PDB file of C-alpha atoms in Angstrom:
ATOM      1  CA  MET A   1      54.484  15.643 369.647  1.00  0.00           C
ATOM      2  CA  GLU A   2      56.950  16.716 372.802  1.00  0.00           C
ATOM      3  CA  GLN A   3      60.274  16.151 370.672  1.00  0.00           C
ATOM      4  CA  HIS A   4      58.288  18.073 367.973  1.00  0.00           C
ATOM      5  CA  ILE A   5      57.468  21.226 370.139  1.00  0.00           C
ATOM      6  CA  MET A   6      61.236  21.415 371.751  1.00  0.00           C
ATOM      7  CA  ASN A   7      62.494  20.876 368.203  1.00  0.00           C
ATOM      8  CA  SER A   8      60.263  23.952 367.187  1.00  0.00           C
ATOM      9  CA  LEU A   9      61.121  26.143 370.007  1.00  0.00           C
ATOM     10  CA  LYS A  10      65.164  25.900 369.610  1.00  0.00           C
ATOM     11  CA  LEU A  11      64.680  26.880 366.051  1.00  0.00           C
ATOM     12  CA  SER A  12      62.389  29.915 366.644  1.00  0.00           C
ATOM     13  CA  THR A  13      65.569  30.725 369.626  1.00  0.00           C
ATOM     14  CA  ILE A  14      68.023  30.580 366.953  1.00  0.00           C
ATOM     15  CA  ALA A  15      66.165  32.734 364.300  1.00  0.00           C
ATOM     16  CA  LEU A  16      66.120  35.419 367.017  1.00  0.00           C
ATOM     17  CA  ILE A  17      69.122  35.137 367.822  1.00  0.00           C
ATOM     18  CA  PHE A  18      70.550  35.670 364.274  1.00  0.00           C
ATOM     19  CA  ALA A  19      67.603  38.197 363.881  1.00  0.00           C
ATOM     20  CA  PHE A  20      69.043  40.763 366.735  1.00  0.00           C
ATOM     21  CA  SER A  21      72.860  40.036 365.639  1.00  0.00           C
ATOM     22  CA  MET A  22      72.207  41.289 362.188  1.00  0.00           C
ATOM     23  CA  LEU A  23      70.537  44.359 363.170  1.00  0.00           C
ATOM     24  CA  GLY A  24      73.508  45.476 365.170  1.00  0.00           C
ATOM     25  CA  MET A  25      75.466  45.014 362.576  1.00  0.00           C
ATOM     26  CA  THR A  26      73.597  47.607 360.877  1.00  0.00           C
ATOM     27  CA  HIS A  27      74.876  50.289 363.063  1.00  0.00           C
ATOM     28  CA  SER A  28      78.116  52.031 363.816  1.00  0.00           C
ATOM     29  CA  PRO A  29      80.115  51.752 366.471  1.00  0.00           C
ATOM     30  CA  MET A  30      79.981  54.403 369.393  1.00  0.00           C
ATOM     31  CA  VAL A  31      82.846  56.879 369.502  1.00  0.00           C
ATOM     32  CA  PHE A  32      83.805  58.207 372.457  1.00  0.00           C
ATOM     33  CA  ALA A  33      85.391  61.898 373.208  1.00  0.00           C
ATOM     34  CA  GLY A  34      88.747  61.562 371.964  1.00  0.00           C
ATOM     35  CA  GLU A  35      88.448  58.429 369.755  1.00  0.00           C
ATOM     36  CA  GLY A  36      88.374  58.395 366.172  1.00  0.00           C
ATOM     37  CA  HIS A  37      88.658  62.435 365.373  1.00  0.00           C
ATOM     38  CA  ASP A  38      89.951  63.576 362.434  1.00  0.00           C
ATOM     39  CA  HIS A  39      92.222  66.383 363.889  1.00  0.00           C
ATOM     40  CA  ASP A  40      93.001  67.833 360.537  1.00  0.00           C
ATOM     41  CA  GLU A  41      89.563  68.884 359.726  1.00  0.00           C
ATOM     42  CA  LYS A  42      87.757  72.154 360.183  1.00  0.00           C
ATOM     43  CA  PRO A  43      84.285  73.408 360.632  1.00  0.00           C
ATOM     44  CA  PRO A  44      82.847  75.092 358.162  1.00  0.00           C
ATOM     45  CA  TYR A  45      83.173  78.260 360.316  1.00  0.00           C
ATOM     46  CA  THR A  46      86.484  78.349 360.582  1.00  0.00           C
ATOM     47  CA  GLN A  47      87.042  78.905 357.243  1.00  0.00           C
ATOM     48  CA  LYS A  48      88.295  82.174 356.234  1.00  0.00           C
ATOM     49  CA  GLN A  49      85.913  84.426 354.650  1.00  0.00           C
ATOM     50  CA  PRO A  50      86.659  87.140 351.286  1.00  0.00           C
ATOM     51  CA  HIS A  51      87.942  90.015 352.481  1.00  0.00           C
ATOM     52  CA  HIS A  52      85.543  92.978 351.700  1.00  0.00           C
ATOM     53  CA  ASP A  53      87.278  96.360 352.901  1.00  0.00           C
ATOM     54  CA  GLU A  54      87.374  97.803 349.367  1.00  0.00           C
ATOM     55  CA  GLU A  55      83.925  96.946 348.407  1.00  0.00           C
ATOM     56  CA  GLU A  56      82.448  98.118 352.177  1.00  0.00           C
ATOM     57  CA  ASN A  57      84.190 101.737 351.171  1.00  0.00           C
ATOM     58  CA  ILE A  58      82.292 102.362 348.073  1.00  0.00           C
ATOM     59  CA  VAL A  59      78.682 103.388 347.575  1.00  0.00           C
ATOM     60  CA  VAL A  60      76.907 103.027 344.317  1.00  0.00           C
ATOM     61  CA  LEU A  61      73.847 105.245 343.464  1.00  0.00           C
ATOM     62  CA  THR A  62      71.253 105.722 340.695  1.00  0.00           C
ATOM     63  CA  GLU A  63      71.401 109.507 339.225  1.00  0.00           C
ATOM     64  CA  GLN A  64      67.945 109.797 340.453  1.00  0.00           C
ATOM     65  CA  ALA A  65      69.460 108.770 344.072  1.00  0.00           C
ATOM     66  CA  ILE A  66      72.021 111.712 343.500  1.00  0.00           C
ATOM     67  CA  LEU A  67      69.599 114.392 343.137  1.00  0.00           C
ATOM     68  CA  ALA A  68      67.449 113.416 345.678  1.00  0.00           C
ATOM     69  CA  ASN A  69      70.253 113.614 348.276  1.00  0.00           C
ATOM     70  CA  ALA A  70      71.738 116.833 346.430  1.00  0.00           C
ATOM     71  CA  ILE A  71      74.892 115.636 346.770  1.00  0.00           C
ATOM     72  CA  LYS A  72      76.933 118.153 344.817  1.00  0.00           C
ATOM     73  CA  THR A  73      80.625 117.647 343.745  1.00  0.00           C
ATOM     74  CA  GLU A  74      83.596 119.706 342.432  1.00  0.00           C
ATOM     75  CA  ARG A  75      86.995 119.152 340.844  1.00  0.00           C
ATOM     76  CA  ALA A  76      90.009 118.747 343.150  1.00  0.00           C
ATOM     77  CA  SER A  77      92.691 122.133 342.112  1.00  0.00           C
ATOM     78  CA  THR A  78      94.850 124.639 343.291  1.00  0.00           C
ATOM     79  CA  GLY A  79      94.293 127.313 345.041  1.00  0.00           C
ATOM     80  CA  LYS A  80      94.755 130.355 347.366  1.00  0.00           C
ATOM     81  CA  ILE A  81      94.423 129.532 351.452  1.00  0.00           C
ATOM     82  CA  SER A  82      94.455 132.290 353.520  1.00  0.00           C
ATOM     83  CA  GLN A  83      95.322 132.470 357.412  1.00  0.00           C
ATOM     84  CA  HIS A  84      92.481 134.794 359.408  1.00  0.00           C
ATOM     85  CA  ASP A  85      92.884 136.283 363.227  1.00  0.00           C
ATOM     86  CA  THR A  86      89.411 136.954 365.241  1.00  0.00           C
ATOM     87  CA  LEU A  87      89.425 140.000 366.771  1.00  0.00           C
ATOM     88  CA  PHE A  88      86.786 141.430 369.158  1.00  0.00           C
ATOM     89  CA  GLY A  89      85.783 145.439 369.246  1.00  0.00           C
ATOM     90  CA  VAL A  90      83.579 148.527 369.138  1.00  0.00           C
ATOM     91  CA  VAL A  91      83.245 150.852 366.531  1.00  0.00           C
ATOM     92  CA  ALA A  92      83.503 153.900 367.319  1.00  0.00           C
ATOM     93  CA  PRO A  93      83.293 157.850 365.234  1.00  0.00           C
ATOM     94  CA  THR A  94      86.603 158.585 363.613  1.00  0.00           C
ATOM     95  CA  ILE A  95      88.604 162.012 364.563  1.00  0.00           C
ATOM     96  CA  ASP A  96      88.447 163.661 361.668  1.00  0.00           C
ATOM     97  CA  ASN A  97      84.793 162.963 360.876  1.00  0.00           C
ATOM     98  CA  THR A  98      84.109 164.151 364.450  1.00  0.00           C
ATOM     99  CA  PHE A  99      83.245 168.162 364.880  1.00  0.00           C
ATOM    100  CA  THR A 100      82.531 170.147 368.054  1.00  0.00           C
ATOM    101  CA  ILE A 101      81.210 173.377 367.533  1.00  0.00           C
ATOM    102  CA  MET A 102      82.435 176.745 369.584  1.00  0.00           C
ATOM    103  CA  ALA A 103      81.156 180.217 369.395  1.00  0.00           C
ATOM    104  CA  PRO A 104      84.109 182.709 368.084  1.00  0.00           C
ATOM    105  CA  TYR A 105      82.613 184.682 370.000  1.00  0.00           C
ATOM    106  CA  GLN A 106      81.339 185.328 373.060  1.00  0.00           C
ATOM    107  CA  GLY A 107      77.829 185.990 373.072  1.00  0.00           C
ATOM    108  CA  ILE A 108      74.261 185.570 373.600  1.00  0.00           C
ATOM    109  CA  VAL A 109      72.792 182.949 371.875  1.00  0.00           C
ATOM    110  CA  GLU A 110      69.666 183.927 369.892  1.00  0.00           C
ATOM    111  CA  LYS A 111      68.486 181.022 367.921  1.00  0.00           C
ATOM    112  CA  VAL A 112      69.166 176.883 368.278  1.00  0.00           C
ATOM    113  CA  PHE A 113      68.100 175.564 364.189  1.00  0.00           C
ATOM    114  CA  VAL A 114      68.732 172.401 365.435  1.00  0.00           C
ATOM    115  CA  GLU A 115      67.944 169.018 367.661  1.00  0.00           C
ATOM    116  CA  ILE A 116      70.269 166.135 368.755  1.00  0.00           C
ATOM    117  CA  GLY A 117      69.630 163.023 365.694  1.00  0.00           C
ATOM    118  CA  ASP A 118      69.086 165.701 363.013  1.00  0.00           C
ATOM    119  CA  ARG A 119      70.802 165.648 360.038  1.00  0.00           C
ATOM    120  CA  VAL A 120      72.627 168.130 358.627  1.00  0.00           C
ATOM    121  CA  THR A 121      75.013 169.723 355.583  1.00  0.00           C
ATOM    122  CA  LYS A 122      77.694 171.953 354.856  1.00  0.00           C
ATOM    123  CA  ASN A 123      77.319 175.207 355.674  1.00  0.00           C
ATOM    124  CA  GLN A 124      73.781 174.437 357.039  1.00  0.00           C
ATOM    125  CA  PRO A 125      72.962 177.266 359.912  1.00  0.00           C
ATOM    126  CA  LEU A 126      72.949 176.045 363.126  1.00  0.00           C
ATOM    127  CA  LEU A 127      73.097 178.813 365.793  1.00  0.00           C
ATOM    128  CA  LYS A 128      72.384 182.592 365.890  1.00  0.00           C
ATOM    129  CA  VAL A 129      74.641 184.620 368.347  1.00  0.00           C
ATOM    130  CA  GLN A 130      75.199 187.917 368.942  1.00  0.00           C
ATOM    131  CA  ASN A 131      78.801 189.283 370.090  1.00  0.00           C
ATOM    132  CA  ARG A 132      78.574 190.757 373.589  1.00  0.00           C
ATOM    133  CA  GLN A 133      81.203 193.479 372.384  1.00  0.00           C
ATOM    134  CA  THR A 134      79.939 194.700 369.166  1.00  0.00           C
ATOM    135  CA  LEU A 135      76.158 193.610 369.511  1.00  0.00           C
ATOM    136  CA  GLN A 136      76.266 192.184 365.984  1.00  0.00           C
ATOM    137  CA  SER A 137      74.413 188.930 365.042  1.00  0.00           C
ATOM    138  CA  TYR A 138      76.287 186.280 363.412  1.00  0.00           C
ATOM    139  CA  ILE A 139      75.466 182.572 362.153  1.00  0.00           C
ATOM    140  CA  ILE A 140      77.282 179.597 363.024  1.00  0.00           C
ATOM    141  CA  LYS A 141      77.383 177.114 359.646  1.00  0.00           C
ATOM    142  CA  SER A 142      78.317 173.043 360.465  1.00  0.00           C
ATOM    143  CA  PRO A 143      81.905 172.919 358.887  1.00  0.00           C
ATOM    144  CA  ALA A 144      80.752 168.941 356.984  1.00  0.00           C
ATOM    145  CA  ASP A 145      77.987 167.212 356.727  1.00  0.00           C
ATOM    146  CA  GLY A 146      76.910 164.861 359.595  1.00  0.00           C
ATOM    147  CA  GLU A 147      74.556 164.157 362.730  1.00  0.00           C
ATOM    148  CA  VAL A 148      73.869 166.178 365.679  1.00  0.00           C
ATOM    149  CA  THR A 149      74.849 164.165 368.548  1.00  0.00           C
ATOM    150  CA  GLU A 150      75.760 166.946 370.957  1.00  0.00           C
ATOM    151  CA  ARG A 151      73.561 169.648 371.807  1.00  0.00           C
ATOM    152  CA  LEU A 152      74.622 171.561 375.226  1.00  0.00           C
ATOM    153  CA  ILE A 153      73.605 175.357 375.040  1.00  0.00           C
ATOM    154  CA  ALA A 154      69.681 176.603 374.806  1.00  0.00           C
ATOM    155  CA  GLN A 155      68.147 179.936 373.162  1.00  0.00           C
ATOM    156  CA  GLY A 156      69.059 182.895 375.664  1.00  0.00           C
ATOM    157  CA  GLN A 157      72.381 181.209 376.909  1.00  0.00           C
ATOM    158  CA  LEU A 158      75.916 182.954 377.194  1.00  0.00           C
ATOM    159  CA  ALA A 159      78.225 181.346 374.791  1.00  0.00           C
ATOM    160  CA  LEU A 160      81.487 181.217 375.972  1.00  0.00           C
ATOM    161  CA  ASP A 161      84.827 179.292 375.639  1.00  0.00           C
ATOM    162  CA  GLN A 162      82.605 175.987 375.261  1.00  0.00           C
ATOM    163  CA  THR A 163      81.156 173.101 373.439  1.00  0.00           C
ATOM    164  CA  LEU A 164      77.960 173.854 372.369  1.00  0.00           C
ATOM    165  CA  LEU A 165      77.245 171.343 369.634  1.00  0.00           C
ATOM    166  CA  THR A 166      78.719 167.829 368.438  1.00  0.00           C
ATOM    167  CA  ILE A 167      78.346 166.996 365.047  1.00  0.00           C
ATOM    168  CA  ILE A 168      79.430 163.815 363.538  1.00  0.00           C
ATOM    169  CA  ASN A 169      79.194 162.033 360.305  1.00  0.00           C
ATOM    170  CA  LEU A 170      78.948 158.176 360.115  1.00  0.00           C
ATOM    171  CA  GLU A 171      79.873 157.555 356.719  1.00  0.00           C
ATOM    172  CA  GLN A 172      83.283 156.118 357.658  1.00  0.00           C
ATOM    173  CA  VAL A 173      83.812 154.641 361.294  1.00  0.00           C
ATOM    174  CA  TRP A 174      86.380 152.764 363.119  1.00  0.00           C
ATOM    175  CA  VAL A 175      86.644 149.862 364.442  1.00  0.00           C
ATOM    176  CA  GLU A 176      88.669 149.453 367.459  1.00  0.00           C
ATOM    177  CA  LEU A 177      89.943 146.228 367.545  1.00  0.00           C
ATOM    178  CA  SER A 178      91.544 144.632 371.185  1.00  0.00           C
ATOM    179  CA  ALA A 179      94.728 142.300 369.830  1.00  0.00           C
ATOM    180  CA  PHE A 180      96.247 140.001 372.796  1.00  0.00           C
ATOM    181  CA  PRO A 181     100.704 139.012 372.223  1.00  0.00           C
ATOM    182  CA  GLU A 182      99.496 136.574 369.935  1.00  0.00           C
ATOM    183  CA  ASN A 183      97.833 138.854 367.316  1.00  0.00           C
ATOM    184  CA  ILE A 184      99.764 141.727 367.373  1.00  0.00           C
ATOM    185  CA  GLU A 185     102.804 140.283 366.165  1.00  0.00           C
ATOM    186  CA  LYS A 186     101.232 139.123 363.045  1.00  0.00           C
ATOM    187  CA  LEU A 187      99.371 142.433 362.311  1.00  0.00           C
ATOM    188  CA  LYS A 188     100.335 144.624 359.996  1.00  0.00           C
ATOM    189  CA  ILE A 189      98.947 147.823 358.490  1.00  0.00           C
ATOM    190  CA  GLY A 190      96.725 147.311 355.116  1.00  0.00           C
ATOM    191  CA  GLN A 191      95.485 143.997 355.826  1.00  0.00           C
ATOM    192  CA  ASN A 192      92.499 143.304 354.767  1.00  0.00           C
ATOM    193  CA  ALA A 193      89.356 143.016 357.563  1.00  0.00           C
ATOM    194  CA  ASP A 194      85.907 141.423 357.592  1.00  0.00           C
ATOM    195  CA  ILE A 195      83.851 143.040 360.123  1.00  0.00           C
ATOM    196  CA  TYR A 196      81.059 141.215 361.237  1.00  0.00           C
ATOM    197  CA  ASP A 197      77.455 142.223 363.425  1.00  0.00           C
ATOM    198  CA  LEU A 198      76.770 140.157 366.000  1.00  0.00           C
ATOM    199  CA  HIS A 199      73.203 140.887 366.314  1.00  0.00           C
ATOM    200  CA  GLN A 200      72.133 140.903 362.605  1.00  0.00           C
ATOM    201  CA  HIS A 201      74.999 139.114 361.092  1.00  0.00           C
ATOM    202  CA  LEU A 202      75.702 141.190 358.404  1.00  0.00           C
ATOM    203  CA  LYS A 203      79.003 141.862 356.786  1.00  0.00           C
ATOM    204  CA  THR A 204      81.529 144.752 355.683  1.00  0.00           C
ATOM    205  CA  SER A 205      85.227 144.837 354.826  1.00  0.00           C
ATOM    206  CA  GLY A 206      87.994 147.246 355.736  1.00  0.00           C
ATOM    207  CA  LYS A 207      91.802 147.618 355.837  1.00  0.00           C
ATOM    208  CA  VAL A 208      93.667 147.783 359.318  1.00  0.00           C
ATOM    209  CA  SER A 209      95.057 151.640 359.513  1.00  0.00           C
ATOM    210  CA  TYR A 210      96.635 151.829 362.679  1.00  0.00           C
ATOM    211  CA  ILE A 211      98.450 149.504 365.215  1.00  0.00           C
ATOM    212  CA  ALA A 212      99.388 151.106 368.657  1.00  0.00           C
ATOM    213  CA  PRO A 213     102.626 150.949 369.478  1.00  0.00           C
ATOM    214  CA  VAL A 214     102.108 150.434 373.450  1.00  0.00           C
ATOM    215  CA  MET A 215      99.586 147.800 375.325  1.00  0.00           C
ATOM    216  CA  THR A 216      97.727 148.260 377.789  1.00  0.00           C
ATOM    217  CA  GLY A 217      98.351 146.925 381.466  1.00  0.00           C
ATOM    218  CA  GLY A 218      95.869 144.004 380.139  1.00  0.00           C
ATOM    219  CA  HIS A 219      98.509 143.105 377.811  1.00  0.00           C
ATOM    220  CA  ILE A 220      95.886 144.151 374.606  1.00  0.00           C
ATOM    221  CA  ALA A 221      96.882 146.487 371.843  1.00  0.00           C
ATOM    222  CA  ARG A 222      94.332 148.588 369.656  1.00  0.00           C
ATOM    223  CA  ALA A 223      94.212 148.065 366.070  1.00  0.00           C
ATOM    224  CA  ILE A 224      91.843 150.010 364.465  1.00  0.00           C
ATOM    225  CA  VAL A 225      90.075 149.476 360.668  1.00  0.00           C
ATOM    226  CA  VAL A 226      88.480 152.005 358.936  1.00  0.00           C
ATOM    227  CA  ILE A 227      84.768 151.115 356.942  1.00  0.00           C
ATOM    228  CA  ASN A 228      82.189 152.810 355.150  1.00  0.00           C
ATOM    229  CA  ASN A 229      78.929 153.694 356.902  1.00  0.00           C
ATOM    230  CA  ARG A 230      76.513 155.381 354.268  1.00  0.00           C
ATOM    231  CA  ASP A 231      73.818 153.355 354.986  1.00  0.00           C
ATOM    232  CA  GLY A 232      74.344 154.210 358.992  1.00  0.00           C
ATOM    233  CA  HIS A 233      73.888 150.662 359.908  1.00  0.00           C
ATOM    234  CA  TRP A 234      77.438 150.768 361.900  1.00  0.00           C
ATOM    235  CA  ARG A 235      76.825 152.966 365.267  1.00  0.00           C
ATOM    236  CA  PRO A 236      79.473 153.581 367.320  1.00  0.00           C
ATOM    237  CA  GLY A 237      79.414 151.820 370.593  1.00  0.00           C
ATOM    238  CA  MET A 238      78.506 148.545 368.568  1.00  0.00           C
ATOM    239  CA  HIS A 239      79.657 145.162 369.107  1.00  0.00           C
ATOM    240  CA  VAL A 240      81.821 143.785 365.941  1.00  0.00           C
ATOM    241  CA  LYS A 241      83.796 140.775 365.037  1.00  0.00           C
ATOM    242  CA  ALA A 242      86.752 140.990 362.903  1.00  0.00           C
ATOM    243  CA  ASP A 243      88.773 138.760 360.618  1.00  0.00           C
ATOM    244  CA  VAL A 244      92.001 139.948 359.731  1.00  0.00           C
ATOM    245  CA  LYS A 245      93.914 138.151 356.768  1.00  0.00           C
ATOM    246  CA  THR A 246      97.065 137.911 358.408  1.00  0.00           C
ATOM    247  CA  ALA A 247      98.861 135.385 355.959  1.00  0.00           C
ATOM    248  CA  GLU A 248      98.083 133.687 352.436  1.00  0.00           C
ATOM    249  CA  ILE A 249      99.346 130.378 350.667  1.00  0.00           C
ATOM    250  CA  THR A 250      99.131 128.920 347.468  1.00  0.00           C
ATOM    251  CA  SER A 251      98.146 124.947 348.061  1.00  0.00           C
ATOM    252  CA  GLN A 252      98.827 122.625 345.271  1.00  0.00           C
ATOM    253  CA  LEU A 253      95.708 120.908 345.835  1.00  0.00           C
ATOM    254  CA  ARG A 254      93.103 122.051 348.077  1.00  0.00           C
ATOM    255  CA  ILE A 255      89.320 120.951 348.482  1.00  0.00           C
ATOM    256  CA  LYS A 256      86.827 122.535 350.383  1.00  0.00           C
ATOM    257  CA  GLN A 257      86.381 121.506 354.315  1.00  0.00           C
ATOM    258  CA  THR A 258      82.587 120.181 354.190  1.00  0.00           C
ATOM    259  CA  ALA A 259      84.125 117.582 352.046  1.00  0.00           C
ATOM    260  CA  ILE A 260      86.094 116.073 354.898  1.00  0.00           C
ATOM    261  CA  GLN A 261      84.688 113.185 356.627  1.00  0.00           C
ATOM    262  CA  ASN A 262      85.657 111.164 359.686  1.00  0.00           C
ATOM    263  CA  LEU A 263      85.052 107.367 358.896  1.00  0.00           C
ATOM    264  CA  ARG A 264      86.566 104.522 361.212  1.00  0.00           C
ATOM    265  CA  GLY A 265      89.066 107.744 362.773  1.00  0.00           C
ATOM    266  CA  GLU A 266      90.328 108.747 359.704  1.00  0.00           C
ATOM    267  CA  ASN A 267      89.607 111.359 357.650  1.00  0.00           C
ATOM    268  CA  VAL A 268      88.075 110.781 354.128  1.00  0.00           C
ATOM    269  CA  VAL A 269      87.081 112.154 351.103  1.00  0.00           C
ATOM    270  CA  PHE A 270      84.166 110.777 348.982  1.00  0.00           C
ATOM    271  CA  VAL A 271      85.743 110.481 345.794  1.00  0.00           C
ATOM    272  CA  LYS A 272      83.398 110.142 342.229  1.00  0.00           C
ATOM    273  CA  THR A 273      83.562 107.804 339.654  1.00  0.00           C
ATOM    274  CA  ALA A 274      80.136 107.686 337.434  1.00  0.00           C
ATOM    275  CA  ASN A 275      77.683 106.647 339.654  1.00  0.00           C
ATOM    276  CA  HIS A 276      80.678 105.014 342.294  1.00  0.00           C
ATOM    277  CA  PHE A 277      81.931 107.131 345.170  1.00  0.00           C
ATOM    278  CA  GLU A 278      84.517 105.925 347.174  1.00  0.00           C
ATOM    279  CA  ALA A 279      85.462 106.430 350.645  1.00  0.00           C
ATOM    280  CA  ARG A 280      89.378 107.918 350.223  1.00  0.00           C
ATOM    281  CA  ARG A 281      91.747 108.483 353.107  1.00  0.00           C
ATOM    282  CA  VAL A 282      93.079 111.707 352.825  1.00  0.00           C
ATOM    283  CA  LYS A 283      96.246 112.680 354.646  1.00  0.00           C
ATOM    284  CA  LEU A 284      95.649 117.137 355.370  1.00  0.00           C
ATOM    285  CA  GLY A 285      97.855 120.471 355.638  1.00  0.00           C
ATOM    286  CA  GLU A 286      97.010 124.047 356.274  1.00  0.00           C
ATOM    287  CA  ALA A 287      93.615 124.969 356.452  1.00  0.00           C
ATOM    288  CA  ASN A 288      91.260 127.831 357.094  1.00  0.00           C
ATOM    289  CA  ARG A 289      87.177 128.130 358.156  1.00  0.00           C
ATOM    290  CA  ASP A 290      86.632 127.028 354.259  1.00  0.00           C
ATOM    291  CA  TRP A 291      89.324 125.179 352.400  1.00  0.00           C
ATOM    292  CA  VAL A 292      92.187 122.427 353.670  1.00  0.00           C
ATOM    293  CA  SER A 293      95.204 121.524 351.825  1.00  0.00           C
ATOM    294  CA  VAL A 294      95.426 118.291 350.108  1.00  0.00           C
ATOM    295  CA  ILE A 295      99.239 116.324 350.656  1.00  0.00           C
ATOM    296  CA  GLU A 296      98.137 112.947 349.892  1.00  0.00           C
ATOM    297  CA  GLY A 297      94.921 110.548 348.594  1.00  0.00           C
ATOM    298  CA  LEU A 298      93.803 112.877 346.429  1.00  0.00           C
ATOM    299  CA  ASN A 299      94.928 114.353 342.850  1.00  0.00           C
ATOM    300  CA  ALA A 300      93.843 117.785 340.985  1.00  0.00           C
ATOM    301  CA  GLY A 301      91.357 117.092 338.864  1.00  0.00           C
ATOM    302  CA  GLU A 302      88.791 114.000 340.733  1.00  0.00           C
ATOM    303  CA  GLU A 303      85.795 114.853 341.225  1.00  0.00           C
ATOM    304  CA  TYR A 304      85.072 114.898 345.515  1.00  0.00           C
ATOM    305  CA  VAL A 305      81.946 115.171 347.180  1.00  0.00           C
ATOM    306  CA  THR A 306      81.180 118.627 348.803  1.00  0.00           C
ATOM    307  CA  GLU A 307      77.814 118.989 350.021  1.00  0.00           C
ATOM    308  CA  ASN A 308      76.024 115.760 351.731  1.00  0.00           C
ATOM    309  CA  SER A 309      78.857 113.723 352.514  1.00  0.00           C
ATOM    310  CA  TYR A 310      77.258 112.437 355.549  1.00  0.00           C
ATOM    311  CA  ILE A 311      74.558 110.301 353.513  1.00  0.00           C
ATOM    312  CA  LEU A 312      77.426 108.544 351.815  1.00  0.00           C
ATOM    313  CA  LYS A 313      79.098 107.716 355.502  1.00  0.00           C
ATOM    314  CA  ALA A 314      75.958 106.523 356.766  1.00  0.00           C
ATOM    315  CA  ASP A 315      75.440 104.359 353.975  1.00  0.00           C
ATOM    316  CA  ILE A 316      78.819 102.732 354.598  1.00  0.00           C
ATOM    317  CA  LEU A 317      78.521 102.936 358.778  1.00  0.00           C
ATOM    318  CA  LYS A 318      75.378 101.159 358.053  1.00  0.00           C
ATOM    319  CA  ASN A 319      76.142  98.185 355.374  1.00  0.00           C
ATOM    320  CA  GLY A 320      79.310  97.469 357.625  1.00  0.00           C
ATOM    321  CA  ALA A 321      77.056  97.183 360.976  1.00  0.00           C
ATOM    322  CA  SER A 322      75.572  94.524 358.883  1.00  0.00           C
ATOM    323  CA  HIS A 323      78.036  92.428 357.819  1.00  0.00           C
ATOM    324  CA  THR A 324      79.828  92.522 362.150  1.00  0.00           C
ATOM    325  CA  HIS A 325      79.131  88.892 363.928  1.00  0.00           C
TER     326      HIS A 325
END
């Protein structure tokens, strides 16, 4: 009996040892750092990703989106680019249209027919004066249409060799501009000038009619532009700004300044092909406030965005940020 039990225990022990040995064979051997690693194999995230710069510079919009965002386009073409100098000045009456009224014969002023601010017409009676020598009365008439700006005599006073009234015709006025040394060399008589009201932002145009041959102690020369003022808006003493056209070039290819966007530090223009808008790098040349010459990057006849191109730029930057890791 004891011998039977001992044999059974030996058989059980052998079975357990065999089972454990088989279990160990099902596991891979432990690998320590630096052992058994294939150095030629690269992890997936180190593989080079496709290059998408070209795709990232293109925005695709539906016709509805183009209309909704008010994206406007024009075709690049040849055109003129004017150069301007900006000067500041003051409106003044012209010398030829300023009239000083005096009595041709000394005498007593019997009647004054006008007041300051009255508008008068040529040959309209202004004063009635009694000649102190002949005692005959005579009428002084207006020499031109205009406005009474000064009255320096009253009824009953003696009119001697003095100014009695001043009449100014303001249908045409001067703009007296201050020109610094860097401006004066570019100014020429006959140049066109756009005049702007600093208060109500109204605009008119005239020509340079005079450039002073000498400069003041402040190194400023006076230039005069003559403008029409039939509606009376341009009053003497009013401060104005003038843009004087000093030069003009013909550009082989020009676009509007509103088309230029700065994208990642470069000047770009959005070129439209069907409903695709490509941010195209451009090299720029001569420019003014409205137009700029394109030296490289755009061809004549290509359609480019002139208004609201910032929307396209924002879309590219947004998509670029979403691709950044």
